[in-house]
Short mmCIF file of C-alpha atoms in Angstrom, two decimals:
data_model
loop_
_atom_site.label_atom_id
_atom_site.label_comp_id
_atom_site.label_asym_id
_atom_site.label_seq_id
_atom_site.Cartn_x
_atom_site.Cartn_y
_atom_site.Cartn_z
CA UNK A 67 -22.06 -42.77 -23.06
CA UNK A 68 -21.45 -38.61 -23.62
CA UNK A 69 -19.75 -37.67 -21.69
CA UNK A 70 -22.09 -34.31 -20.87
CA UNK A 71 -25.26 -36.44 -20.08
CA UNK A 72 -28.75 -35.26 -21.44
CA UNK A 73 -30.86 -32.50 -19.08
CA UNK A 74 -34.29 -33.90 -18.01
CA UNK A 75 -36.24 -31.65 -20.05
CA UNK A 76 -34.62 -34.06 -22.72
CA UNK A 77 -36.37 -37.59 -21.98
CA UNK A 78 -38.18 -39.20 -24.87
CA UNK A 79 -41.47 -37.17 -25.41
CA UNK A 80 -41.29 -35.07 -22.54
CA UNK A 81 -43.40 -31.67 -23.30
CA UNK A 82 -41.67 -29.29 -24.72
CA UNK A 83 -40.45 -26.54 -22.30
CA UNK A 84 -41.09 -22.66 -23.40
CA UNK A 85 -37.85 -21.73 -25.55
CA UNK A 86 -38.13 -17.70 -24.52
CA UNK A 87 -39.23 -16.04 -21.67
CA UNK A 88 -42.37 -14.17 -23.89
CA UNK A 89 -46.31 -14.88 -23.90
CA UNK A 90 -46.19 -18.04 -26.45
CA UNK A 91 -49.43 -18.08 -28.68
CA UNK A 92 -49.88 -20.30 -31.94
CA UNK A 93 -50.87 -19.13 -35.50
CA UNK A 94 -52.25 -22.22 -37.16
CA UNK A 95 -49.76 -24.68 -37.38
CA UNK A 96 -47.01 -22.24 -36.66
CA UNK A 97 -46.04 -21.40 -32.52
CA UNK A 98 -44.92 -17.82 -31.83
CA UNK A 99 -43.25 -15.91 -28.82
CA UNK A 100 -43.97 -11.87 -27.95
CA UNK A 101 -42.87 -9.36 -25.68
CA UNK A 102 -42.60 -5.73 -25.14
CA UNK A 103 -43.98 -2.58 -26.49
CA UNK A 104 -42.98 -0.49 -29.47
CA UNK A 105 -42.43 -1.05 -33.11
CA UNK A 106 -42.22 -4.30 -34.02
CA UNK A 107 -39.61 -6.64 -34.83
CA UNK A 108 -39.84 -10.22 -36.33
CA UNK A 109 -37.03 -12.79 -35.06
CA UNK A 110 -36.49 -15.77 -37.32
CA UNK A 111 -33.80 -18.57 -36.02
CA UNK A 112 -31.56 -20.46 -37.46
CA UNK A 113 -32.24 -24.30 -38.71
CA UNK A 114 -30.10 -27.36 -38.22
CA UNK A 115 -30.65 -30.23 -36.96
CA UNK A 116 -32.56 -29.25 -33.39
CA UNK A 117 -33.32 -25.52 -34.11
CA UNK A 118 -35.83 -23.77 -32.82
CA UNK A 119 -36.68 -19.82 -31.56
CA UNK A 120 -34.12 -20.66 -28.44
CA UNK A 121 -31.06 -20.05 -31.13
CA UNK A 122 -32.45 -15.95 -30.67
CA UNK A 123 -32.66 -15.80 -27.23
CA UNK A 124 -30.71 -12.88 -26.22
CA UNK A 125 -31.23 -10.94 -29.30
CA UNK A 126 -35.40 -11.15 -28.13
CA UNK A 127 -35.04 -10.87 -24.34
CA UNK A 128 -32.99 -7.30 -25.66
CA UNK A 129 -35.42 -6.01 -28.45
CA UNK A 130 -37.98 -6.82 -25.52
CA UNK A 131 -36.56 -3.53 -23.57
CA UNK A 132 -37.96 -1.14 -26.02
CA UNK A 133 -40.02 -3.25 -28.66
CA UNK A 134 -42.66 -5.34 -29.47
CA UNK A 135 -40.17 -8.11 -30.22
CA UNK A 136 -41.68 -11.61 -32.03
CA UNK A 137 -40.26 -14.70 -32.47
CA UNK A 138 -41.03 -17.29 -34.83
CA UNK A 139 -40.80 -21.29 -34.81
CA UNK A 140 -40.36 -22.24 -38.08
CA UNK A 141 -41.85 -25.37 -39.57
CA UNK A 142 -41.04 -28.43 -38.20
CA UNK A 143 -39.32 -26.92 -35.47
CA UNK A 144 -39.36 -25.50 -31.74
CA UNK A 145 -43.81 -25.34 -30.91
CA UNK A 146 -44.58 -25.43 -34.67
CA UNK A 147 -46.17 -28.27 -36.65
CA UNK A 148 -43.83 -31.05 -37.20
CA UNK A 149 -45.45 -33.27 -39.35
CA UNK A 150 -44.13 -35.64 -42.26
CA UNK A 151 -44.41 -33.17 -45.15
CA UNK A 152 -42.79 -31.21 -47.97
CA UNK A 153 -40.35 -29.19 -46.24
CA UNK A 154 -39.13 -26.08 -48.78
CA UNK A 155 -37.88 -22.42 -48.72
CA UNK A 156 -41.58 -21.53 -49.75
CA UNK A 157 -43.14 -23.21 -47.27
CA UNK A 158 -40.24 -21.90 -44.87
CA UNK A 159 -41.43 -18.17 -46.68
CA UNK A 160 -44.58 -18.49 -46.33
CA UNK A 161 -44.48 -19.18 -42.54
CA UNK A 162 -42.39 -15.79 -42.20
CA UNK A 163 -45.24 -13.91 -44.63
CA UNK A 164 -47.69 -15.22 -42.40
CA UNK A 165 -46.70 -13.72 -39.03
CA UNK A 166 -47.55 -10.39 -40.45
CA UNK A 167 -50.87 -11.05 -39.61
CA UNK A 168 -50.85 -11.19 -35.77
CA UNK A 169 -48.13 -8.58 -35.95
CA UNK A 170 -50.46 -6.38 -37.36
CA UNK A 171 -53.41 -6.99 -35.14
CA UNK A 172 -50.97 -6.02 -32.40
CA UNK A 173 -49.13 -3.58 -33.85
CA UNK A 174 -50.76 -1.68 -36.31
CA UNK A 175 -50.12 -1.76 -40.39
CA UNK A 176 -46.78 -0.03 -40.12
CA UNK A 177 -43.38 -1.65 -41.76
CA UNK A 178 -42.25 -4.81 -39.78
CA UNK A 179 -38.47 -4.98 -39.01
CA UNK A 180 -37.08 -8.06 -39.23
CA UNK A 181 -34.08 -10.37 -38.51
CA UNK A 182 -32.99 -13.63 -39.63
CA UNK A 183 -30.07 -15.90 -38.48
CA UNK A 184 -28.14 -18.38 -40.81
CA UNK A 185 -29.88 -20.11 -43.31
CA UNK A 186 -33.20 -18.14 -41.60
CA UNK A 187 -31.87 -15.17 -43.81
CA UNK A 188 -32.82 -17.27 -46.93
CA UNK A 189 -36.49 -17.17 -45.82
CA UNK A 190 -36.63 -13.57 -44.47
CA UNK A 191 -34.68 -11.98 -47.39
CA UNK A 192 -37.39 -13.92 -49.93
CA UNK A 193 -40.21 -12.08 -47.58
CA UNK A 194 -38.84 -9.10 -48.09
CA UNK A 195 -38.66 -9.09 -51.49
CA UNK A 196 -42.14 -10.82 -52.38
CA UNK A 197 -43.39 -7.95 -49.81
CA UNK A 198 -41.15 -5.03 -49.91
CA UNK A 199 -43.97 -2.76 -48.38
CA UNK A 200 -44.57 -4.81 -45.25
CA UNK A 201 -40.91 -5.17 -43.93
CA UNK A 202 -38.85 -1.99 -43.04
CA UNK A 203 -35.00 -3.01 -41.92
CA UNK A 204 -33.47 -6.36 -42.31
CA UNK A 205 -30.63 -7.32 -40.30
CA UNK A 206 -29.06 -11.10 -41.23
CA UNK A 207 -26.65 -12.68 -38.86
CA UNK A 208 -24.45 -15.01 -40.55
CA UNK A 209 -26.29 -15.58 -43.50
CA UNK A 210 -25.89 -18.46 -45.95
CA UNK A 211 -25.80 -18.13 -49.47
CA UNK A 212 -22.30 -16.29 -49.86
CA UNK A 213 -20.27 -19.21 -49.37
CA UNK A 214 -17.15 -19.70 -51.47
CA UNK A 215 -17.39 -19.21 -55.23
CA UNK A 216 -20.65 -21.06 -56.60
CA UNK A 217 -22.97 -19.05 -57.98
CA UNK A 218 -26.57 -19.51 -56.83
CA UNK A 219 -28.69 -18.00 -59.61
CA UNK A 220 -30.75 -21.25 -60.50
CA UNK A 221 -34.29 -20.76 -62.03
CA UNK A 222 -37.05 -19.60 -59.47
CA UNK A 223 -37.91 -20.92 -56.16
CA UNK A 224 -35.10 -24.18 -57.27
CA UNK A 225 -33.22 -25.61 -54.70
CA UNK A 226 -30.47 -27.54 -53.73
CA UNK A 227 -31.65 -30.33 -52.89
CA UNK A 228 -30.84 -34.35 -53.83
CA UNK A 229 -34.20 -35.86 -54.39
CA UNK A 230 -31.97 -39.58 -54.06
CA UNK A 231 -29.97 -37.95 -50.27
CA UNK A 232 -33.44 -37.25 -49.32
CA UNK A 233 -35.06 -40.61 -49.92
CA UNK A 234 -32.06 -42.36 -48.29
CA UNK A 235 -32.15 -40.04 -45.30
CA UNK A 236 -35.73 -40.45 -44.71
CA UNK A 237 -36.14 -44.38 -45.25
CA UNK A 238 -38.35 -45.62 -42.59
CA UNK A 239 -36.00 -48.52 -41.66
CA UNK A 240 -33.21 -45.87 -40.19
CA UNK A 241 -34.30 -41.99 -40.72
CA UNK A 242 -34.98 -41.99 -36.48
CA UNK A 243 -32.46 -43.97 -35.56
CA UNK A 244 -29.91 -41.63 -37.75
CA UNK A 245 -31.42 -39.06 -36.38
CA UNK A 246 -31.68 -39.80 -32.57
CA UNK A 247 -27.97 -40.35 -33.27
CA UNK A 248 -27.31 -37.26 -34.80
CA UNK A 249 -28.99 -35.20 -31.72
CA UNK A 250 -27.38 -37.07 -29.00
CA UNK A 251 -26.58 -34.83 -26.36
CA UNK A 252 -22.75 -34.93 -27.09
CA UNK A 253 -23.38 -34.45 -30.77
CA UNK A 254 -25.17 -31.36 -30.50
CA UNK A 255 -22.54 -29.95 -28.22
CA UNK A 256 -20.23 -30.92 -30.72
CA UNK A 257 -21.90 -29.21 -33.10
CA UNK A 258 -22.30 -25.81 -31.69
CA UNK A 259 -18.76 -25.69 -30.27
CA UNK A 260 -18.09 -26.00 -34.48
CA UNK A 261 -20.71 -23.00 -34.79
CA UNK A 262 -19.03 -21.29 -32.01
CA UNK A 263 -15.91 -22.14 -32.94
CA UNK A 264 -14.55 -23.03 -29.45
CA UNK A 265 -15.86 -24.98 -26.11
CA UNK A 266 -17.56 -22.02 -24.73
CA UNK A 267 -20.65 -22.57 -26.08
CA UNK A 268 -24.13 -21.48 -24.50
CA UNK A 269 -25.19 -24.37 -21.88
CA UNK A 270 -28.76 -23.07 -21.92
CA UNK A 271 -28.73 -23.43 -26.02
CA UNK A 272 -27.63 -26.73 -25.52
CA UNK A 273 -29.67 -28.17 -23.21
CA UNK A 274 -32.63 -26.79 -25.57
CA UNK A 275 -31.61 -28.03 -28.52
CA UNK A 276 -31.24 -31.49 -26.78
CA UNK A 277 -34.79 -31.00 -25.80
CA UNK A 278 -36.37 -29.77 -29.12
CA UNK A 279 -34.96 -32.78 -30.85
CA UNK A 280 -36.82 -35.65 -28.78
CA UNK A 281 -40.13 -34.36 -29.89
CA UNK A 282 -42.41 -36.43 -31.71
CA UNK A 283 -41.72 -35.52 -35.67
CA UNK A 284 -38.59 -33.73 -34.90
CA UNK A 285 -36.86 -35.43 -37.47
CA UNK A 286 -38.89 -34.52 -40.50
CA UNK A 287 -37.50 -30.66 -41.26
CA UNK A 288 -33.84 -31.56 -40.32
CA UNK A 289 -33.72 -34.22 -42.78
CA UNK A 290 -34.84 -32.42 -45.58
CA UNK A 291 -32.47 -29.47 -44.27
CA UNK A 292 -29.54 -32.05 -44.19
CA UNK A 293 -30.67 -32.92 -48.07
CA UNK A 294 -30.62 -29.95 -48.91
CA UNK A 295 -34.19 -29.12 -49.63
CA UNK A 296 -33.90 -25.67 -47.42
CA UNK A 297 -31.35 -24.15 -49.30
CA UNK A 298 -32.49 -21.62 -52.11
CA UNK A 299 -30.32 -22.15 -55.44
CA UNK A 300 -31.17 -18.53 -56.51
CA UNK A 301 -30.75 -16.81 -53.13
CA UNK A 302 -28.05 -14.49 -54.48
CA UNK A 303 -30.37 -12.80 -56.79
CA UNK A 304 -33.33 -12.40 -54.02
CA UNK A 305 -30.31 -10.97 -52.03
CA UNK A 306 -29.02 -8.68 -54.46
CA UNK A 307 -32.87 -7.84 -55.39
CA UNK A 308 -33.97 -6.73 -51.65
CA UNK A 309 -34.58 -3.08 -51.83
CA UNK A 310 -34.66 -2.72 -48.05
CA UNK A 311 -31.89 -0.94 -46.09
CA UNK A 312 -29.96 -4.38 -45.06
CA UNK A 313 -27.31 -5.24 -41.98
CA UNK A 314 -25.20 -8.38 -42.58
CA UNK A 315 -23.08 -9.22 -39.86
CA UNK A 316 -21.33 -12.93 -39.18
CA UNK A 317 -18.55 -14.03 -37.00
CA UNK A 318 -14.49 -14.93 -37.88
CA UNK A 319 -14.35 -18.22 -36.09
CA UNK A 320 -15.08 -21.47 -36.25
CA UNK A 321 -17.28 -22.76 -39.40
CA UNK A 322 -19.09 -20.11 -40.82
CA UNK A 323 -16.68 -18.04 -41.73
CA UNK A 324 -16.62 -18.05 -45.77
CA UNK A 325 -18.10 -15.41 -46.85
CA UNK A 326 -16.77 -14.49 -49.89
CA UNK A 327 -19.60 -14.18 -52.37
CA UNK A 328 -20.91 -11.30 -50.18
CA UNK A 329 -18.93 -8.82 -52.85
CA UNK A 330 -21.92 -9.41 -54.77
CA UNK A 331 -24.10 -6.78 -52.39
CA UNK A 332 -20.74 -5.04 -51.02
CA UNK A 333 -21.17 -2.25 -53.31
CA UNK A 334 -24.60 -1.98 -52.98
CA UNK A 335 -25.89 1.40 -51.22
CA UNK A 336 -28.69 -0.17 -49.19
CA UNK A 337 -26.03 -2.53 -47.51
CA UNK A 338 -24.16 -2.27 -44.65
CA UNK A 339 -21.57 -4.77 -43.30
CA UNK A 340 -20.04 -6.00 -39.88
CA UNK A 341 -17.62 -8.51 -38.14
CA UNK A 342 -16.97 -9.83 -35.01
CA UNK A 343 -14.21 -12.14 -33.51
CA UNK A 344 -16.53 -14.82 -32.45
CA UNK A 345 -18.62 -17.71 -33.85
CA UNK A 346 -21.35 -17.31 -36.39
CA UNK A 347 -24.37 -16.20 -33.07
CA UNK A 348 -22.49 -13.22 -32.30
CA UNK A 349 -25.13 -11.63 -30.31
CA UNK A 350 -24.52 -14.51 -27.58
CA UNK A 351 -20.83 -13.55 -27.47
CA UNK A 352 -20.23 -9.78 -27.70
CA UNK A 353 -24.01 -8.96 -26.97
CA UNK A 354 -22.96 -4.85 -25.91
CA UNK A 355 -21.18 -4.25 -29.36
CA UNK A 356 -24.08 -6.43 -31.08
CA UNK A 357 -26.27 -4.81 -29.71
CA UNK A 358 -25.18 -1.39 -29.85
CA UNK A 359 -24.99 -2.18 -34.09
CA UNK A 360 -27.98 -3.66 -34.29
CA UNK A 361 -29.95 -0.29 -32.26
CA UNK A 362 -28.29 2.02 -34.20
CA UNK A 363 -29.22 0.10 -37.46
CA UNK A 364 -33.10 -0.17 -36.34
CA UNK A 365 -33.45 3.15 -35.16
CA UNK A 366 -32.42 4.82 -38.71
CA UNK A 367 -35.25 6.18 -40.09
CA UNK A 368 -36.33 3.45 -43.69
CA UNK A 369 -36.94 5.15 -46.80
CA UNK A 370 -39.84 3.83 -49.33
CA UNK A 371 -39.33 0.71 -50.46
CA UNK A 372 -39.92 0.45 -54.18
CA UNK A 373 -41.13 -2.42 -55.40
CA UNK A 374 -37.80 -4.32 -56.47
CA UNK A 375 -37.69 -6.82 -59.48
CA UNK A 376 -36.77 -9.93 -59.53
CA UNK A 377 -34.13 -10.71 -62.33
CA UNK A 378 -34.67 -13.88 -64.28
CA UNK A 379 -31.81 -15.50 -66.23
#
């Protein structure tokens, strides 16, 4: 038995409880959170195994002061459509393209500022650049893709992922077993005290995640995310292609913490760069100096975009 036992919002199939204090309204197959007046900004979370829109939390109940502050569920995850399909950066893309629509309508057709968290970044840099006169700022909190020394320049829209990992993962005989076991309630804690890098993780975050990952088809997107099927293997020429005025900021503890492929945008004049002594959701740790980074980066006036190229090898 865990030895932190599971909230009740967590029993098999129980509805899904609201992951942000916003209106929640659905877009198609995608679910959506807003709140607040003012120029809009687009929240996109992080995924892992039980992600959803919770994982941005503070950053939206914040933006909400002075904004008109959205947050999306990505496929698969949090109130979106979690059904047994192709799960892939595009479709991941797409779903981020898409929200421009009821931004928009509410809104007006003005540049959309936007921030993405983790492997989220993938998806909302790719946006940018396939729409570089729709989104204003992008801010990315600890964003994947500048890990180590690999190179990620593959051939369009390829991936990372192992077709053979993927059909082993997702074999009917164990893929919900493997991954009820993988979202037990002590596993995910163990798991974001990695992310964190120490026991002082969020309880609320926790007890969400739990949730999120005993909904029916919750296991679809996080298997194809632990295969690798989410991960872009030519993100670091979208990222070195986005023409946008760009924050990157990530955290100096626990696992995230390898970032040394981001000298491949460090001399770039449209990017700016910051650390914090915590874990890679630094906005749930030092949310004043976050913060305070983050307001100063939106408030900057953005130049016109020009429509940015992207290199092919």
């Amino acid at each position: 038995m865990d030895k932190h036992t599971s909230p009740p919002s967590a029993a098999p199939h129980t509805p899904l409880p609201p992951a942000l204090a916003g209106e929640h309204r659905t877009l198609g197959d995608l679910g959506y959170y807003v709140a607040g007046r003012g120029r809009p900004l687009l929240l996109v979370h992080s995924v892992n195994a039980a992600g959803s829109a919770a994982d941005v939390r503070p950053i939206f109940e914040h933006a909400a002061q002075g904004r008109t502050v959205f947050a999306l569920d990505l496929p698969g995850f949090g109130s979106s459509e979690r059904s047994d399909r192709d799960y892939t950066p595009k479709l991941m893309t797409d779903a981020v393209l898409a929200m421009l629509g009821p931004i928009r309508e509410r809104c007006g057709p003005g540049p959309v500022d936007v921030l993405g968290v983790s492997l989220g970044c993938e998806f909302v840099a790719r946006a940018a650049l396939e729409a570089p006169q729709a989104f204003g700022r992008v801010a990315l909190v600890s964003p994947t893709g500048f890990s180590g020394t690999r190179t990620l320049r593959g051939p369009d829209g390829s991936t990372l992922g192992k077709p053979w990992l993927h059909r082993l993962l997702t074999a009917k005989l164990w893929s919900d077993p493997l991954y009820r076991l993988l979202t037990r309630p002590g596993v995910v804690r163990y798991f974001l005290e990695r992310t964190w890098g120490s026991k002082r993780i969020d309880e609320t975050l926790w007890a969400y995640c739990v949730a999120t990952a005993r909904q029916p088809g919750a296991r679809f997107a996080p298997l194809a995310f632990l295969a690798g099927n989410l991960f872009s293997a030519d993100i670091q020429r979208v990222y070195e292609s986005i023409a946008q005025p760009v924050w990157a900021s990530h955290g100096a503890l626990g696992d995230f913490t390898d970032y040394r492929a981001m000298s491949i945008v460090a001399g770039k004049p449209n990017w700016r760069f910051s650390v914090y002594p915590t874990g890679a959701m630094p906005y749930f740790e030092v949310p004043r100096p976050f913060f305070n980074e983050l307001d100063n980066f939106l408030a900057a006036p953005t130049p016109a975009a020009p429509r940015p190229v992207l290199e092919t090898v």
